[in-house]
Amino acid sequence: DAMVIQNPRYQVTQFGKPVTLSCSQTLNHNVMYWYQQKSSQAPKLLFHYYDKDFNNEADTPDNFQSRRPNTSFCFLDIRSPGLGDAAMYLCATSIDKHNEQFFGPGTRLTVL
Amino acid sequence: GQNIDQPTEMTATEGAIVQINCTYQTSGFNGLFWYQQHAGEAPTFLSYNVLDGLEEKGRFSSFLSRSKGYSYLLLKELQMKDSASYLCAVIDSNYQLIWGAGTKLIIKP
């Protein structure tokens, strides 16, 4: 089945220790998104790629970076996680920007 | 600024009908989505409206009025598994998806 896969599902890291979250898709969608979602809040868009074209949201902290080496894979790098970065990180894809987004299961990040 | 308003929480009874409202003020409009999100899980797509009117899909229907900046999601024959958060999201003129904070729906037996 075509899908969006995120690894790991749960990630524990220490304050300041870099961490990388991964996302892959078999849908062959052009657009890939990274969201941060905290409890009872709306998903907050961090970045999106339209094919290889990278778009960084204005309020995304410099601590967060992303890579999309090919159509199928996208990575979220958190260089120096702080306690405030503990959240669910959601990867999503869509055929184009105006189409529905398909979400992966998310990675729940805990920062100790 | 851009804003989407939904009630924070609603309670309904199993077997009943519930309507979740969403109002939006955005810079332009290119469509409105409803997503369902169970606790600890990712959102899943429910419906998309871009023209005024009602879209029906099984037990779920979604309505849009662009002139009023208003949408609702109607859930019929409620089941316990419908307990979840329901998020309204609007695509603005820059094709950016603006999310509401979601409505937590609690279903009681």
PDB file of C-alpha atoms in Angstrom:
ATOM      1  CA  ASP A   1       0.000   0.000   0.000  1.00  0.00           C
ATOM      2  CA  ALA A   2       1.159   3.499  -0.811  1.00  0.00           C
ATOM      3  CA  MET A   3       1.940   5.358   2.356  1.00  0.00           C
ATOM      4  CA  VAL A   4       3.935   7.858   4.379  1.00  0.00           C
ATOM      5  CA  ILE A   5       6.375   6.279   6.823  1.00  0.00           C
ATOM      6  CA  GLN A   6       8.095   7.973   9.725  1.00  0.00           C
ATOM      7  CA  ASN A   7      10.965   6.633  11.798  1.00  0.00           C
ATOM      8  CA  PRO A   8      11.342   6.339  14.638  1.00  0.00           C
ATOM      9  CA  ARG A   9       7.829   6.524  16.121  1.00  0.00           C
ATOM     10  CA  TYR A  10       9.252   7.555  19.486  1.00  0.00           C
ATOM     11  CA  GLN A  11      12.541   9.373  19.988  1.00  0.00           C
ATOM     12  CA  VAL A  12      14.139  10.324  23.270  1.00  0.00           C
ATOM     13  CA  THR A  13      17.109  12.689  23.259  1.00  0.00           C
ATOM     14  CA  GLN A  14      19.036  14.741  25.754  1.00  0.00           C
ATOM     15  CA  PHE A  15      18.999  18.503  25.960  1.00  0.00           C
ATOM     16  CA  GLY A  16      21.340  19.831  23.277  1.00  0.00           C
ATOM     17  CA  LYS A  17      22.001  16.467  21.623  1.00  0.00           C
ATOM     18  CA  PRO A  18      21.322  16.562  17.849  1.00  0.00           C
ATOM     19  CA  VAL A  19      18.573  14.353  16.535  1.00  0.00           C
ATOM     20  CA  THR A  20      17.347  13.428  13.042  1.00  0.00           C
ATOM     21  CA  LEU A  21      13.827  12.339  12.185  1.00  0.00           C
ATOM     22  CA  SER A  22      13.094  10.644   8.891  1.00  0.00           C
ATOM     23  CA  CYS A  23      10.146  10.419   6.547  1.00  0.00           C
ATOM     24  CA  SER A  24       9.648   8.407   3.398  1.00  0.00           C
ATOM     25  CA  GLN A  25       6.756   8.155   0.979  1.00  0.00           C
ATOM     26  CA  THR A  26       5.686   5.691  -1.669  1.00  0.00           C
ATOM     27  CA  LEU A  27       2.992   7.993  -3.065  1.00  0.00           C
ATOM     28  CA  ASN A  28       5.360   9.796  -5.443  1.00  0.00           C
ATOM     29  CA  HIS A  29       3.940  13.125  -4.319  1.00  0.00           C
ATOM     30  CA  ASN A  30       5.666  16.363  -5.264  1.00  0.00           C
ATOM     31  CA  VAL A  31       5.217  18.168  -1.958  1.00  0.00           C
ATOM     32  CA  MET A  32       6.538  17.084   1.433  1.00  0.00           C
ATOM     33  CA  TYR A  33       5.858  18.921   4.699  1.00  0.00           C
ATOM     34  CA  TRP A  34       7.206  18.875   8.246  1.00  0.00           C
ATOM     35  CA  TYR A  35       4.880  19.960  11.055  1.00  0.00           C
ATOM     36  CA  GLN A  36       5.358  20.321  14.786  1.00  0.00           C
ATOM     37  CA  GLN A  37       2.286  19.658  16.908  1.00  0.00           C
ATOM     38  CA  LYS A  38       1.962  20.169  20.639  1.00  0.00           C
ATOM     39  CA  SER A  39      -0.903  18.893  22.738  1.00  0.00           C
ATOM     40  CA  SER A  40      -4.311  20.415  21.903  1.00  0.00           C
ATOM     41  CA  GLN A  41      -2.760  22.746  19.337  1.00  0.00           C
ATOM     42  CA  ALA A  42      -2.944  22.998  15.573  1.00  0.00           C
ATOM     43  CA  PRO A  43      -0.093  21.514  13.567  1.00  0.00           C
ATOM     44  CA  LYS A  44       2.557  24.180  12.982  1.00  0.00           C
ATOM     45  CA  LEU A  45       4.254  24.106   9.596  1.00  0.00           C
ATOM     46  CA  LEU A  46       8.055  24.143   9.837  1.00  0.00           C
ATOM     47  CA  PHE A  47       9.103  23.583   6.206  1.00  0.00           C
ATOM     48  CA  HIS A  48       7.848  22.259   2.943  1.00  0.00           C
ATOM     49  CA  TYR A  49       9.471  21.106  -0.281  1.00  0.00           C
ATOM     50  CA  TYR A  50       7.823  21.477  -3.650  1.00  0.00           C
ATOM     51  CA  ASP A  51       9.946  18.929  -5.483  1.00  0.00           C
ATOM     52  CA  LYS A  52      13.467  20.248  -4.732  1.00  0.00           C
ATOM     53  CA  ASP A  53      12.294  23.779  -3.988  1.00  0.00           C
ATOM     54  CA  PHE A  54      12.732  24.362  -0.245  1.00  0.00           C
ATOM     55  CA  ASN A  55      10.407  26.701   1.678  1.00  0.00           C
ATOM     56  CA  ASN A  56      11.198  27.708   5.231  1.00  0.00           C
ATOM     57  CA  GLU A  57       8.450  29.261   7.358  1.00  0.00           C
ATOM     58  CA  ALA A  58       9.450  32.670   8.711  1.00  0.00           C
ATOM     59  CA  ASP A  59       9.018  31.677  12.356  1.00  0.00           C
ATOM     60  CA  THR A  60      10.780  28.301  12.150  1.00  0.00           C
ATOM     61  CA  PRO A  61      13.731  28.422  14.570  1.00  0.00           C
ATOM     62  CA  ASP A  62      17.246  28.197  13.112  1.00  0.00           C
ATOM     63  CA  ASN A  63      17.690  25.122  15.283  1.00  0.00           C
ATOM     64  CA  PHE A  64      15.559  23.199  12.772  1.00  0.00           C
ATOM     65  CA  GLN A  65      16.825  22.192   9.353  1.00  0.00           C
ATOM     66  CA  SER A  66      15.602  19.879   6.658  1.00  0.00           C
ATOM     67  CA  ARG A  67      16.934  17.827   3.751  1.00  0.00           C
ATOM     68  CA  ARG A  68      15.196  16.160   0.849  1.00  0.00           C
ATOM     69  CA  PRO A  69      17.825  14.088  -0.986  1.00  0.00           C
ATOM     70  CA  ASN A  70      15.280  12.588  -3.383  1.00  0.00           C
ATOM     71  CA  THR A  71      11.536  12.451  -4.085  1.00  0.00           C
ATOM     72  CA  SER A  72      10.906   9.714  -1.558  1.00  0.00           C
ATOM     73  CA  PHE A  73      12.825  10.854   1.502  1.00  0.00           C
ATOM     74  CA  CYS A  74      12.829  13.902   3.735  1.00  0.00           C
ATOM     75  CA  PHE A  75      14.697  14.499   6.994  1.00  0.00           C
ATOM     76  CA  LEU A  76      14.224  16.879   9.898  1.00  0.00           C
ATOM     77  CA  ASP A  77      17.390  17.766  11.797  1.00  0.00           C
ATOM     78  CA  ILE A  78      17.162  19.397  15.211  1.00  0.00           C
ATOM     79  CA  ARG A  79      20.646  20.654  15.954  1.00  0.00           C
ATOM     80  CA  SER A  80      20.355  21.426  19.656  1.00  0.00           C
ATOM     81  CA  PRO A  81      17.010  20.294  21.050  1.00  0.00           C
ATOM     82  CA  GLY A  82      15.587  22.263  23.925  1.00  0.00           C
ATOM     83  CA  LEU A  83      12.845  21.262  26.342  1.00  0.00           C
ATOM     84  CA  GLY A  84      10.421  23.352  24.308  1.00  0.00           C
ATOM     85  CA  ASP A  85      11.035  21.194  21.247  1.00  0.00           C
ATOM     86  CA  ALA A  86       9.340  18.202  22.809  1.00  0.00           C
ATOM     87  CA  ALA A  87       6.353  17.567  20.554  1.00  0.00           C
ATOM     88  CA  MET A  88       4.873  15.322  17.902  1.00  0.00           C
ATOM     89  CA  TYR A  89       6.569  15.819  14.531  1.00  0.00           C
ATOM     90  CA  LEU A  90       4.370  15.052  11.564  1.00  0.00           C
ATOM     91  CA  CYS A  91       5.465  14.484   7.987  1.00  0.00           C
ATOM     92  CA  ALA A  92       2.879  14.925   5.253  1.00  0.00           C
ATOM     93  CA  THR A  93       2.787  14.748   1.460  1.00  0.00           C
ATOM     94  CA  SER A  94       0.482  16.029  -1.244  1.00  0.00           C
ATOM     95  CA  ILE A  95       0.360  15.778  -5.024  1.00  0.00           C
ATOM     96  CA  ASP A  96       0.322  19.557  -5.300  1.00  0.00           C
ATOM     97  CA  LYS A  97      -0.045  22.454  -2.880  1.00  0.00           C
ATOM     98  CA  HIS A  98      -3.842  22.657  -3.179  1.00  0.00           C
ATOM     99  CA  ASN A  99      -4.504  18.947  -2.699  1.00  0.00           C
ATOM    100  CA  GLU A 100      -5.235  17.060   0.499  1.00  0.00           C
ATOM    101  CA  GLN A 101      -2.254  16.151   2.619  1.00  0.00           C
ATOM    102  CA  PHE A 102      -1.502  12.588   3.663  1.00  0.00           C
ATOM    103  CA  PHE A 103       0.179  12.251   7.022  1.00  0.00           C
ATOM    104  CA  GLY A 104       2.639   9.779   8.408  1.00  0.00           C
ATOM    105  CA  PRO A 105       2.053   8.363  11.905  1.00  0.00           C
ATOM    106  CA  GLY A 106       4.328  10.971  13.475  1.00  0.00           C
ATOM    107  CA  THR A 107       7.405  10.856  15.689  1.00  0.00           C
ATOM    108  CA  ARG A 108       6.919  11.792  19.321  1.00  0.00           C
ATOM    109  CA  LEU A 109      10.065  13.528  20.549  1.00  0.00           C
ATOM    110  CA  THR A 110      10.944  13.654  24.234  1.00  0.00           C
ATOM    111  CA  VAL A 111      13.787  15.901  25.415  1.00  0.00           C
ATOM    112  CA  LEU A 112      15.337  15.066  28.777  1.00  0.00           C
TER     113      LEU A 112
ATOM    114  CA  GLY B   1      -3.942  38.291  10.287  1.00  0.00           C
ATOM    115  CA  GLN B   2      -5.241  34.868   9.364  1.00  0.00           C
ATOM    116  CA  ASN B   3      -7.535  33.116  11.760  1.00  0.00           C
ATOM    117  CA  ILE B   4      -9.618  29.972  12.016  1.00  0.00           C
ATOM    118  CA  ASP B   5     -12.087  29.528  14.883  1.00  0.00           C
ATOM    119  CA  GLN B   6     -13.592  26.269  16.084  1.00  0.00           C
ATOM    120  CA  PRO B   7     -15.121  25.316  19.440  1.00  0.00           C
ATOM    121  CA  THR B   8     -12.532  23.781  21.730  1.00  0.00           C
ATOM    122  CA  GLU B   9     -14.639  20.856  22.862  1.00  0.00           C
ATOM    123  CA  MET B  10     -18.060  19.314  22.227  1.00  0.00           C
ATOM    124  CA  THR B  11     -19.926  16.419  23.788  1.00  0.00           C
ATOM    125  CA  ALA B  12     -22.540  14.254  22.079  1.00  0.00           C
ATOM    126  CA  THR B  13     -24.366  10.973  22.631  1.00  0.00           C
ATOM    127  CA  GLU B  14     -23.797   7.748  20.734  1.00  0.00           C
ATOM    128  CA  GLY B  15     -26.292   7.448  17.880  1.00  0.00           C
ATOM    129  CA  ALA B  16     -27.009  11.178  17.771  1.00  0.00           C
ATOM    130  CA  ILE B  17     -26.004  13.912  15.300  1.00  0.00           C
ATOM    131  CA  VAL B  18     -23.421  16.627  15.946  1.00  0.00           C
ATOM    132  CA  GLN B  19     -22.400  19.711  13.965  1.00  0.00           C
ATOM    133  CA  ILE B  20     -18.917  21.183  14.361  1.00  0.00           C
ATOM    134  CA  ASN B  21     -18.619  24.763  13.129  1.00  0.00           C
ATOM    135  CA  CYS B  22     -15.612  26.531  11.667  1.00  0.00           C
ATOM    136  CA  THR B  23     -15.279  30.205  10.764  1.00  0.00           C
ATOM    137  CA  TYR B  24     -12.281  31.614   8.958  1.00  0.00           C
ATOM    138  CA  GLN B  25     -10.675  34.911   8.003  1.00  0.00           C
ATOM    139  CA  THR B  26      -7.843  34.329   5.550  1.00  0.00           C
ATOM    140  CA  SER B  27      -6.058  36.190   2.784  1.00  0.00           C
ATOM    141  CA  GLY B  28      -7.827  34.543  -0.104  1.00  0.00           C
ATOM    142  CA  PHE B  29      -9.442  31.145  -0.299  1.00  0.00           C
ATOM    143  CA  ASN B  30      -8.545  28.059  -2.309  1.00  0.00           C
ATOM    144  CA  GLY B  31     -10.423  25.396  -0.411  1.00  0.00           C
ATOM    145  CA  LEU B  32     -11.258  24.073   3.036  1.00  0.00           C
ATOM    146  CA  PHE B  33     -10.366  20.706   4.541  1.00  0.00           C
ATOM    147  CA  TRP B  34     -11.643  18.750   7.496  1.00  0.00           C
ATOM    148  CA  TYR B  35      -9.326  16.257   9.182  1.00  0.00           C
ATOM    149  CA  GLN B  36      -9.938  13.767  11.974  1.00  0.00           C
ATOM    150  CA  GLN B  37      -7.206  13.183  14.554  1.00  0.00           C
ATOM    151  CA  HIS B  38      -7.390  10.528  17.246  1.00  0.00           C
ATOM    152  CA  ALA B  39      -5.318  11.136  20.367  1.00  0.00           C
ATOM    153  CA  GLY B  40      -1.643  10.425  19.765  1.00  0.00           C
ATOM    154  CA  GLU B  41      -2.170   9.763  16.058  1.00  0.00           C
ATOM    155  CA  ALA B  42      -1.726  11.713  12.838  1.00  0.00           C
ATOM    156  CA  PRO B  43      -4.580  13.618  11.151  1.00  0.00           C
ATOM    157  CA  THR B  44      -6.532  11.763   8.479  1.00  0.00           C
ATOM    158  CA  PHE B  45      -8.355  13.481   5.628  1.00  0.00           C
ATOM    159  CA  LEU B  46     -12.160  13.627   5.840  1.00  0.00           C
ATOM    160  CA  SER B  47     -13.418  16.151   3.294  1.00  0.00           C
ATOM    161  CA  TYR B  48     -12.617  19.019   0.949  1.00  0.00           C
ATOM    162  CA  ASN B  49     -14.911  21.911  -0.023  1.00  0.00           C
ATOM    163  CA  VAL B  50     -14.055  24.614  -2.530  1.00  0.00           C
ATOM    164  CA  LEU B  51     -17.555  25.519  -3.810  1.00  0.00           C
ATOM    165  CA  ASP B  52     -20.544  26.555  -1.707  1.00  0.00           C
ATOM    166  CA  GLY B  53     -22.842  23.789  -0.605  1.00  0.00           C
ATOM    167  CA  LEU B  54     -22.951  20.419   1.047  1.00  0.00           C
ATOM    168  CA  GLU B  55     -20.631  17.487   0.344  1.00  0.00           C
ATOM    169  CA  GLU B  56     -21.872  14.177   1.690  1.00  0.00           C
ATOM    170  CA  LYS B  57     -19.687  11.169   2.345  1.00  0.00           C
ATOM    171  CA  GLY B  58     -21.350   8.386   4.278  1.00  0.00           C
ATOM    172  CA  ARG B  59     -22.079   9.436   7.860  1.00  0.00           C
ATOM    173  CA  PHE B  60     -20.042  12.620   7.438  1.00  0.00           C
ATOM    174  CA  SER B  61     -21.071  15.761   5.538  1.00  0.00           C
ATOM    175  CA  SER B  62     -19.292  19.077   5.141  1.00  0.00           C
ATOM    176  CA  PHE B  63     -20.847  22.416   4.241  1.00  0.00           C
ATOM    177  CA  LEU B  64     -19.238  25.613   2.965  1.00  0.00           C
ATOM    178  CA  SER B  65     -20.397  29.210   2.604  1.00  0.00           C
ATOM    179  CA  ARG B  66     -17.582  31.304   1.153  1.00  0.00           C
ATOM    180  CA  SER B  67     -19.476  34.578   1.514  1.00  0.00           C
ATOM    181  CA  LYS B  68     -19.849  33.968   5.252  1.00  0.00           C
ATOM    182  CA  GLY B  69     -16.401  32.459   5.777  1.00  0.00           C
ATOM    183  CA  TYR B  70     -18.115  29.497   7.380  1.00  0.00           C
ATOM    184  CA  SER B  71     -18.069  25.727   7.242  1.00  0.00           C
ATOM    185  CA  TYR B  72     -19.467  22.914   9.320  1.00  0.00           C
ATOM    186  CA  LEU B  73     -18.831  19.202   9.633  1.00  0.00           C
ATOM    187  CA  LEU B  74     -21.922  17.112  10.334  1.00  0.00           C
ATOM    188  CA  LEU B  75     -21.528  13.683  11.863  1.00  0.00           C
ATOM    189  CA  LYS B  76     -24.565  11.378  11.904  1.00  0.00           C
ATOM    190  CA  GLU B  77     -25.253   8.134  13.773  1.00  0.00           C
ATOM    191  CA  LEU B  78     -22.371   8.823  16.120  1.00  0.00           C
ATOM    192  CA  GLN B  79     -20.209   5.905  17.166  1.00  0.00           C
ATOM    193  CA  MET B  80     -17.788   5.688  20.086  1.00  0.00           C
ATOM    194  CA  LYS B  81     -14.896   5.527  17.602  1.00  0.00           C
ATOM    195  CA  ASP B  82     -15.824   9.042  16.410  1.00  0.00           C
ATOM    196  CA  SER B  83     -14.338  10.413  19.629  1.00  0.00           C
ATOM    197  CA  ALA B  84     -11.442  12.450  18.268  1.00  0.00           C
ATOM    198  CA  SER B  85     -10.344  15.971  17.417  1.00  0.00           C
ATOM    199  CA  TYR B  86     -11.670  17.482  14.207  1.00  0.00           C
ATOM    200  CA  LEU B  87      -9.478  20.075  12.530  1.00  0.00           C
ATOM    201  CA  CYS B  88     -10.606  22.652  10.016  1.00  0.00           C
ATOM    202  CA  ALA B  89      -7.929  23.962   7.623  1.00  0.00           C
ATOM    203  CA  VAL B  90      -8.097  26.563   4.836  1.00  0.00           C
ATOM    204  CA  ILE B  91      -5.797  27.059   1.832  1.00  0.00           C
ATOM    205  CA  ASP B  92      -5.122  30.770   1.363  1.00  0.00           C
ATOM    206  CA  SER B  93      -4.234  32.689  -1.801  1.00  0.00           C
ATOM    207  CA  ASN B  94      -0.552  31.690  -1.433  1.00  0.00           C
ATOM    208  CA  TYR B  95      -1.565  28.010  -1.244  1.00  0.00           C
ATOM    209  CA  GLN B  96      -0.542  27.952   2.394  1.00  0.00           C
ATOM    210  CA  LEU B  97      -2.655  25.682   4.614  1.00  0.00           C
ATOM    211  CA  ILE B  98      -3.942  27.518   7.698  1.00  0.00           C
ATOM    212  CA  TRP B  99      -4.983  25.182  10.505  1.00  0.00           C
ATOM    213  CA  GLY B 100      -7.550  25.600  13.251  1.00  0.00           C
ATOM    214  CA  ALA B 101      -6.693  24.292  16.712  1.00  0.00           C
ATOM    215  CA  GLY B 102      -9.284  21.551  16.411  1.00  0.00           C
ATOM    216  CA  THR B 103     -12.493  20.585  18.189  1.00  0.00           C
ATOM    217  CA  LYS B 104     -12.271  17.717  20.646  1.00  0.00           C
ATOM    218  CA  LEU B 105     -15.422  15.623  20.294  1.00  0.00           C
ATOM    219  CA  ILE B 106     -16.395  13.421  23.226  1.00  0.00           C
ATOM    220  CA  ILE B 107     -18.984  10.710  22.585  1.00  0.00           C
ATOM    221  CA  LYS B 108     -20.905   9.368  25.563  1.00  0.00           C
ATOM    222  CA  PRO B 109     -22.861   6.096  25.599  1.00  0.00           C
TER     223      PRO B 109
END
